[in-house]
Each structure stands twice: as C-alpha cells, then as structure tokens.
Short mmCIF file of C-alpha atoms in Angstrom, two decimals:
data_model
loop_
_atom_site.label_atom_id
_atom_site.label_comp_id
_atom_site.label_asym_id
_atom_site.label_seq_id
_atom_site.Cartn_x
_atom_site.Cartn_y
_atom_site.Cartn_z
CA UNK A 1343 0.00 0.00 0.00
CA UNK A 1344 1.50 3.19 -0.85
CA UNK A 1345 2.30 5.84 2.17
CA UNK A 1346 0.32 9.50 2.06
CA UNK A 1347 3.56 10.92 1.44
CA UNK A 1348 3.66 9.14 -2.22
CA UNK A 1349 0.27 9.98 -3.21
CA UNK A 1350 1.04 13.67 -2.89
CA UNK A 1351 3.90 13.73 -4.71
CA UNK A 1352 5.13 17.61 -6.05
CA UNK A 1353 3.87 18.59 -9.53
CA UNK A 1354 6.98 17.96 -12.27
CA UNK A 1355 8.34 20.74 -13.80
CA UNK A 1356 7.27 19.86 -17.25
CA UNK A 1357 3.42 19.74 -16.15
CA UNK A 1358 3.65 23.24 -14.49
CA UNK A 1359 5.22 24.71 -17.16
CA UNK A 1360 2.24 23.24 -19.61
CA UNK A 1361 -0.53 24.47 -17.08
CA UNK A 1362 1.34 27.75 -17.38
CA UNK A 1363 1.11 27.93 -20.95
CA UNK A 1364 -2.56 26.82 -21.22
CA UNK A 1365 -3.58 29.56 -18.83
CA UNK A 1366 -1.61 32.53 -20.76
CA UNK A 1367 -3.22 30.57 -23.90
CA UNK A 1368 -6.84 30.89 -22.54
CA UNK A 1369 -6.12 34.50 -21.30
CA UNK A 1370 -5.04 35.34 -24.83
CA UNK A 1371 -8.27 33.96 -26.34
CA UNK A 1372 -10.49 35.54 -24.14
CA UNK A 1373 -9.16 38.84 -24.89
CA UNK A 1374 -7.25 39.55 -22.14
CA UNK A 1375 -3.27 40.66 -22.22
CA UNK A 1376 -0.07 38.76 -21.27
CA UNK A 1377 2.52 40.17 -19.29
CA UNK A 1378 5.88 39.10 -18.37
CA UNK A 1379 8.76 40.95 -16.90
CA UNK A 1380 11.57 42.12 -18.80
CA UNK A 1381 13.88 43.46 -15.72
CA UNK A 1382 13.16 47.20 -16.35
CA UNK A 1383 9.44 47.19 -16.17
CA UNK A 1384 6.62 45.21 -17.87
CA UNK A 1385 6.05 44.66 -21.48
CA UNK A 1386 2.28 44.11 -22.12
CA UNK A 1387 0.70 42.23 -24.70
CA UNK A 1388 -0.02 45.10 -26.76
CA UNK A 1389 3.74 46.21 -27.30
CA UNK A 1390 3.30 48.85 -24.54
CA UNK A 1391 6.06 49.72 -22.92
CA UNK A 1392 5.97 50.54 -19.38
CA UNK A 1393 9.21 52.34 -17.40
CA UNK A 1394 11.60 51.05 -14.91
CA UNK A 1395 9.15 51.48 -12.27
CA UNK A 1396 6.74 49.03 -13.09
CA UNK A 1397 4.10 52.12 -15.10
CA UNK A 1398 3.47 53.09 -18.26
CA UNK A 1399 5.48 55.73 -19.68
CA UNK A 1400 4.82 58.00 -22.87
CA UNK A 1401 6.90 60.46 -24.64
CA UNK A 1402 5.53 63.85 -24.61
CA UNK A 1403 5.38 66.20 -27.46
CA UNK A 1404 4.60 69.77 -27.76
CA UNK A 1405 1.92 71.75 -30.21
CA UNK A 1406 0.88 75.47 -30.69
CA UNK A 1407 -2.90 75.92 -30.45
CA UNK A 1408 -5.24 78.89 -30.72
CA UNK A 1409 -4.09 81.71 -31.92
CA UNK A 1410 -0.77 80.99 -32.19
CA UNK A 1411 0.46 80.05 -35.34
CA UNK A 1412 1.66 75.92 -35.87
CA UNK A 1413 4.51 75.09 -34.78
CA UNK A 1414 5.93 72.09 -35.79
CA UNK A 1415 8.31 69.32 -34.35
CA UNK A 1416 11.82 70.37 -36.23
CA UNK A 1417 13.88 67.09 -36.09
CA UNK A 1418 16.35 64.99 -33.25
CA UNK A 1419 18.45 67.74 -32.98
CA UNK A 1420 16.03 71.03 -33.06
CA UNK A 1421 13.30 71.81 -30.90
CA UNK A 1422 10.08 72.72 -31.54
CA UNK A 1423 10.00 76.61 -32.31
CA UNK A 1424 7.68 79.48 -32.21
CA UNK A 1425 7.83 83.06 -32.42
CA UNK A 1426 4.74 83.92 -30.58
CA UNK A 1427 5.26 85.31 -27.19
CA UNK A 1428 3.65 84.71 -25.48
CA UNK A 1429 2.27 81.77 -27.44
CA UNK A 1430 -1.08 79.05 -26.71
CA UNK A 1431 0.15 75.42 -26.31
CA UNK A 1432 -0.42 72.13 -25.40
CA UNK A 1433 1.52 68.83 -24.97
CA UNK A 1434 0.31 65.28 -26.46
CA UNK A 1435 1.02 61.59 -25.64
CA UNK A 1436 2.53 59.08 -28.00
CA UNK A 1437 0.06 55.88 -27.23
CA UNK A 1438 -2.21 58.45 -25.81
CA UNK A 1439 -4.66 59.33 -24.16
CA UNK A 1440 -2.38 58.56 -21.33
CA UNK A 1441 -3.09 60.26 -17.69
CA UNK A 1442 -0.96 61.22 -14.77
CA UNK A 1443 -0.15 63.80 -13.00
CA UNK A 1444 1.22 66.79 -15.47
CA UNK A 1445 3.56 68.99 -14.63
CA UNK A 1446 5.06 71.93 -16.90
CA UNK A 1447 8.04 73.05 -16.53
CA UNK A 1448 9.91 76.56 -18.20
CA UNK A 1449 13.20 77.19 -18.53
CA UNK A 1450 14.42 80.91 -19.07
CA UNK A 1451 17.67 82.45 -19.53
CA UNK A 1452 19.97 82.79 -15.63
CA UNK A 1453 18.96 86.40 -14.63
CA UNK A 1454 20.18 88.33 -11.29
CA UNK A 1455 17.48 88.49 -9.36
CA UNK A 1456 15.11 85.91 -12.00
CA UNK A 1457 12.98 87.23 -14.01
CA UNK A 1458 9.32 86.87 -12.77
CA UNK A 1459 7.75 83.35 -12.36
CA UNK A 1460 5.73 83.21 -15.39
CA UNK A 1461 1.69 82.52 -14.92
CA UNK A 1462 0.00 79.76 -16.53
CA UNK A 1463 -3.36 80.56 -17.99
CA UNK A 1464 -5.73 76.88 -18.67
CA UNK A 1465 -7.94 76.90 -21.16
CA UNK A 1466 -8.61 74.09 -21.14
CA UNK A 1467 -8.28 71.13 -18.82
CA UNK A 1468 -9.82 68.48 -16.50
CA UNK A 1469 -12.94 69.58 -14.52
CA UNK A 1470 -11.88 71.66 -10.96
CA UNK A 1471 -8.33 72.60 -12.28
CA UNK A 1472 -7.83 76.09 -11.71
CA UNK A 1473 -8.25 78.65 -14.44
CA UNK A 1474 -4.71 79.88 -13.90
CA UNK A 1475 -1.95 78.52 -11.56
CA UNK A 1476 1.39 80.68 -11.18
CA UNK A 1477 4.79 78.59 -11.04
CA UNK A 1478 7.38 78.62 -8.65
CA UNK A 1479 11.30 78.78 -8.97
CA UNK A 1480 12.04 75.04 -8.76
CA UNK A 1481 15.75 75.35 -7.32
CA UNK A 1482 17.87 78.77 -5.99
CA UNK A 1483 20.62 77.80 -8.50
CA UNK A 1484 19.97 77.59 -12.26
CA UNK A 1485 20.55 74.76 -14.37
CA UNK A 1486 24.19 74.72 -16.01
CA UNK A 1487 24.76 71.06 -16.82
CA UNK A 1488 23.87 67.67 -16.88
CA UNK A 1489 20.12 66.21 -17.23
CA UNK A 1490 16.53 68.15 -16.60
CA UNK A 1491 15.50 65.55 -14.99
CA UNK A 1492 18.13 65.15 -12.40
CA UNK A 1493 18.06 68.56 -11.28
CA UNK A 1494 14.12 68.83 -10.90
CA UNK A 1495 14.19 65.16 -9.00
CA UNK A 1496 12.94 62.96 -11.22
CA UNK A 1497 15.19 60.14 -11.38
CA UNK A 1498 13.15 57.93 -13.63
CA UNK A 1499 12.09 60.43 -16.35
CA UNK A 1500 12.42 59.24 -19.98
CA UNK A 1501 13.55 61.17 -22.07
CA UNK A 1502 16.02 63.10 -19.39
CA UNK A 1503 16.80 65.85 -21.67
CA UNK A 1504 20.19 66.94 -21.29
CA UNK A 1505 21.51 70.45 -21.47
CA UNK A 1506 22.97 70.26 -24.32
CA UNK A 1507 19.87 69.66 -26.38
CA UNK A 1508 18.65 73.29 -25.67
CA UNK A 1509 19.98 76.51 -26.69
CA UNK A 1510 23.58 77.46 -24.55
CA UNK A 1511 22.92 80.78 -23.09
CA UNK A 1512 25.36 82.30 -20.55
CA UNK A 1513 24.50 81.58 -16.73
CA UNK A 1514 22.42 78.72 -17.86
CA UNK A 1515 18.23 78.87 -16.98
CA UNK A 1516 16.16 79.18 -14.24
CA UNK A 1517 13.65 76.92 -14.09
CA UNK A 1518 10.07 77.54 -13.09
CA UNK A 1519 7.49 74.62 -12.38
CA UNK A 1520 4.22 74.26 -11.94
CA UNK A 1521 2.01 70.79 -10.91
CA UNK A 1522 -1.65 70.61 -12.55
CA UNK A 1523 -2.64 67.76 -10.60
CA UNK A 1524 -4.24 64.61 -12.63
CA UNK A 1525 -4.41 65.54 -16.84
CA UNK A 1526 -5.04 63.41 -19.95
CA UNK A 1527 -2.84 63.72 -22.43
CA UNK A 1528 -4.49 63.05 -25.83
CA UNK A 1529 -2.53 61.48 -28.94
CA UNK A 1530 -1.23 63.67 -31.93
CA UNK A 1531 -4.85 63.03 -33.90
CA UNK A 1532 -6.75 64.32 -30.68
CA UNK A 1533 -4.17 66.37 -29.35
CA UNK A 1534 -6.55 69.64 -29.41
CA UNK A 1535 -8.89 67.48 -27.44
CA UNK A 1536 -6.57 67.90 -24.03
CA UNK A 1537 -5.17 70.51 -22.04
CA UNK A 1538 -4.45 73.75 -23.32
CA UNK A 1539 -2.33 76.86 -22.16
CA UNK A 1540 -1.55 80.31 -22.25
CA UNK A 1541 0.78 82.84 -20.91
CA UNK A 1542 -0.19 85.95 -18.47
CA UNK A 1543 2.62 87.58 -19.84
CA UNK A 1544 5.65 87.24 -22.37
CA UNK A 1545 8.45 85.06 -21.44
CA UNK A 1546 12.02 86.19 -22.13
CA UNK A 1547 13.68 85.85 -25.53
CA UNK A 1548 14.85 82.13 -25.90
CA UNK A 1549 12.71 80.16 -23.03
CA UNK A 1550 11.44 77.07 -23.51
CA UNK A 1551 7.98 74.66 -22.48
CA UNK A 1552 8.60 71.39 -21.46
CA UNK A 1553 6.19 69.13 -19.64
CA UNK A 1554 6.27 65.85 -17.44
CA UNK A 1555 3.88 63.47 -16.85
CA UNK A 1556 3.86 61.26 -14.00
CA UNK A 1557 2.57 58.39 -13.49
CA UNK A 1558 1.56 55.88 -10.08
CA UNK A 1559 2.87 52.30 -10.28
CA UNK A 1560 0.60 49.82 -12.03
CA UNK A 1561 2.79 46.65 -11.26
CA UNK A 1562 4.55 45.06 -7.78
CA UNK A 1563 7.34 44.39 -9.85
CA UNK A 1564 9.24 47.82 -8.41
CA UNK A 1565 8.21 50.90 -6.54
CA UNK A 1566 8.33 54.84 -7.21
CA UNK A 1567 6.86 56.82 -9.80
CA UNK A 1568 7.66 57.12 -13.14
CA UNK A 1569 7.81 59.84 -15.41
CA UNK A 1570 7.35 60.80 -19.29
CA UNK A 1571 9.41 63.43 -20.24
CA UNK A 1572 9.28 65.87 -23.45
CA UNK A 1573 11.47 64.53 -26.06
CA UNK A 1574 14.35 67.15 -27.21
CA UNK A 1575 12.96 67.70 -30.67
CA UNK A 1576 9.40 68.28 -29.30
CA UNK A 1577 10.15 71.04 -26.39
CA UNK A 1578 8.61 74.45 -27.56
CA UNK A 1579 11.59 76.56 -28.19
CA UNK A 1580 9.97 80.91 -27.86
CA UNK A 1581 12.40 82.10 -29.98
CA UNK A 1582 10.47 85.19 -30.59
CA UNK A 1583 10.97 88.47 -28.40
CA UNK A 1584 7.79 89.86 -26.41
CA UNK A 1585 5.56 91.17 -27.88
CA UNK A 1586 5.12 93.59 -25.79
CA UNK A 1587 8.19 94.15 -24.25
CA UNK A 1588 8.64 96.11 -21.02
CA UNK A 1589 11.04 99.54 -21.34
CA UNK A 1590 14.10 99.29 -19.96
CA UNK A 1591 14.67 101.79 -16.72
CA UNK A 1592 16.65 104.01 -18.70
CA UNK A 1593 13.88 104.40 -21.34
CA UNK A 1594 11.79 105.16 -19.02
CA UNK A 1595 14.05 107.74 -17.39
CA UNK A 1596 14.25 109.13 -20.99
CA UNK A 1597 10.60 109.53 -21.59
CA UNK A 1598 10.22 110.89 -18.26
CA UNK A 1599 12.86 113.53 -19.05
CA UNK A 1600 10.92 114.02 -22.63
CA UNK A 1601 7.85 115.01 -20.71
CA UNK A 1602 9.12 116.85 -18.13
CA UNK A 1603 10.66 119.21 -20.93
CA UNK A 1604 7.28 119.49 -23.06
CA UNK A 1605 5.37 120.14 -20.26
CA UNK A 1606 7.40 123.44 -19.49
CA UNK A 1607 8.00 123.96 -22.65
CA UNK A 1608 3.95 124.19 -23.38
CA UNK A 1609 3.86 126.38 -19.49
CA UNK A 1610 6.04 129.24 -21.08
CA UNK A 1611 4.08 128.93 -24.13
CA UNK A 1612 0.87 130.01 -22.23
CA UNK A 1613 2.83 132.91 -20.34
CA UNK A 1614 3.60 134.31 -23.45
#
C-alpha cells in the first residue's frame, strides 16, 4: 500500500510549465493581455512599454494651439519653435490618451534676481483645475549642466533631456514649475482634445515649455513613480521676443525727461 507521502507527490516541472502555458493561452483567447517581466518594467501584450518602475510611460510632445500660429516638431536635434510670445500650447502623448499627473516646466535664460515666475493661464483642462496657476522657482541655483531631470528630481524620467539639447545661453536657466494635478494627455490626432495653455505675460527671448507626466505604479514588480518626459525635438523653443516688451529703466528715465521738458516747454508757451 503506498504511504500519504507518495500519493502527494510535487507537480513535475514539465506539467507546471504546460498548465502555465494553457492559462496565458486561454487569457489570450479571451481577450485579455499577457505580461511578463523584462527586468526594467513590464512589457504588455499590446507592445506597450511601461518604465523602470513598473508604469506606463509615454513620450511627450509639444503643439501650438489657438491663436498661435503651428509650430511644428523640427527634427532629433532642433526643438520645436515658435515666435509667438507669449504663445497658446499644449503637450500630447505618444500611445495616448495617457493620464498622470502633469507637470510643466519653463526654462528661461539665468537672470540676477530671475525674471518673474511666469503665470499659466488653462484653457482648457480636467474639470476643478484652476483657471490659472502661477509657477514657482524650482531650485535657488539655475541649471548649467547635466540632465533636466536630475536637477528637478525625477530620477526615472524618460527622455532626461540633457543640457545640451537646448539653446547654450550664458548663466544657464532658471527653471520655473508648476504641478496641474491629474491631466489626460491626448494622442497627436486628438491632441486639441486635451489641455491647453496660455501665458499671463511674455516670457524672455529664448525660453522654452517642457512638460512631465507622471505616473503611479501599475505593477509590484518595483516601486516609485515614473515619469514621461518631453522629447528634445518636441520642447517648444519661444524664440520670438515679447511682444510687448517692457522699457528698460533708462527708457523710461528718458521719456520721463521728454515730458518733463514738453510740459514746461507748453507752461512758457501760455505765459507768453
């Protein structure tokens, strides 16, 4: 008579490697996706692919809307330019609509004290975000070298934009951020159809838009948050001056002067 401990005898190898297969077979034919780890993230079924920490990841892109004239993606190793300042804009997905937490980001030429943190005016966005949201100065030193996304704190950010894909301007840029809270990106064929932006006022001469969306962990294969960056070729480059640029304080000293002297000039007039 055979002993308890034969009858329950371990399952071989071979047999749970078939059950295995069978199940991811049956998944697959009832419509559902297979996963399997790849040792950065997960690769789904689909051909999506999702960053290092275990979430799905998209590479942003940015577009001129309104009245601001099109702007168009210029190639690797250009960014996306427009002469409008202060120009309308939005951002779009690739595999969109993807959503996460959006964050823009603008980077303007080192100034002693910085310039003003530019104000973000929405347009358009999801339901209770505010109609405009001013940014803050994201670090007391500017940016001089290395990646975007190392200096703002996000480690896992893909693309990480290096310096060196944006215009070298002396003293580097101030960066100035600004978290919307939960967004959905659309794809390039709906891009119109998410979040769009304006700008209180003119930024300086040679700023640029980027934008980051974040995203919360849809795996236990790792922890943290991962990011979609702007790729290089897609950050909107203001190459345009203000349009309505602010006098410098010795033009306005001059004009004052001006004004002072026609305004005497037109008292003696009356004397006479």
């Amino acid at each position: 008579m055979m002993s308890s401990s034969t009858r329950s005898r371990p399952a071989r190898p071979l047999a749970t490697a078939l059950l295995a297969g069978a199940a991811a077979l049956a998944l697959l034919a009832s419509g559902g996706t297979a996963q399997a780890h790849n040792g950065n993230g997960w690769n789904w079924g689909q051909g999506q692919q999702w960053g290092q920490q275990g979430s799905k990841t998209s590479t942003l892109h940015s577009f001129c809307a309104g009245s601001t004239p099109a702007c168009t993606d210029a190639g690797d190793k250009k960014n996306t330019p427009t002469t409008t300042n202060p120009p309308e804009f939005g951002f779009w997905a690739s595999g969109g609509p993807t959503s996460g937490d959006l964050i823009l980001a603008f980077l303007t030429p080192e100034t002693t004290p910085p310039s003003a943190a530019p104000t973000i005016g929405i347009t358009q966005a999801a339901k209770g975000t505010p109609s405009s949201i001013t940014t803050t100065l994201a670090k007391p030193f500017a940016w001089t070298s290395g990646y975007l996304a190392s200096y703002l704190g996000y480690a896992s950010a893909k693309p990480k934009n290096k310096i060196t894909a944006f215009k070298s301007v002396p003293g580097g840029y101030d960066v100035y951020v600004a978290d919307l809270g939960s967004q959905t990106l659309q794809s390039a064929a709906q891009a119109t159809n998410g979040p769009l932006f304006t700008l209180t006022a003119a930024l300086p001469e040679y700023s640029y838009a980027v934008a980051f969306l974040a995203s919360t962990p849809l795996s236990n294969c790792q922890s943290g948050t991962a990011y979609g960056a702007t790729a290089n070729s897609a950050a909107l480059y203001i190459d345009g001056k203000p349009s309505t640029p602010v006098p410098e304080p010795g033009s306005l000293a001059l004009l004052g002067t001006a004004l002072a002297v026609l305004g005497l000039a037109a008292r003696r007039k009356r004397r006479a």
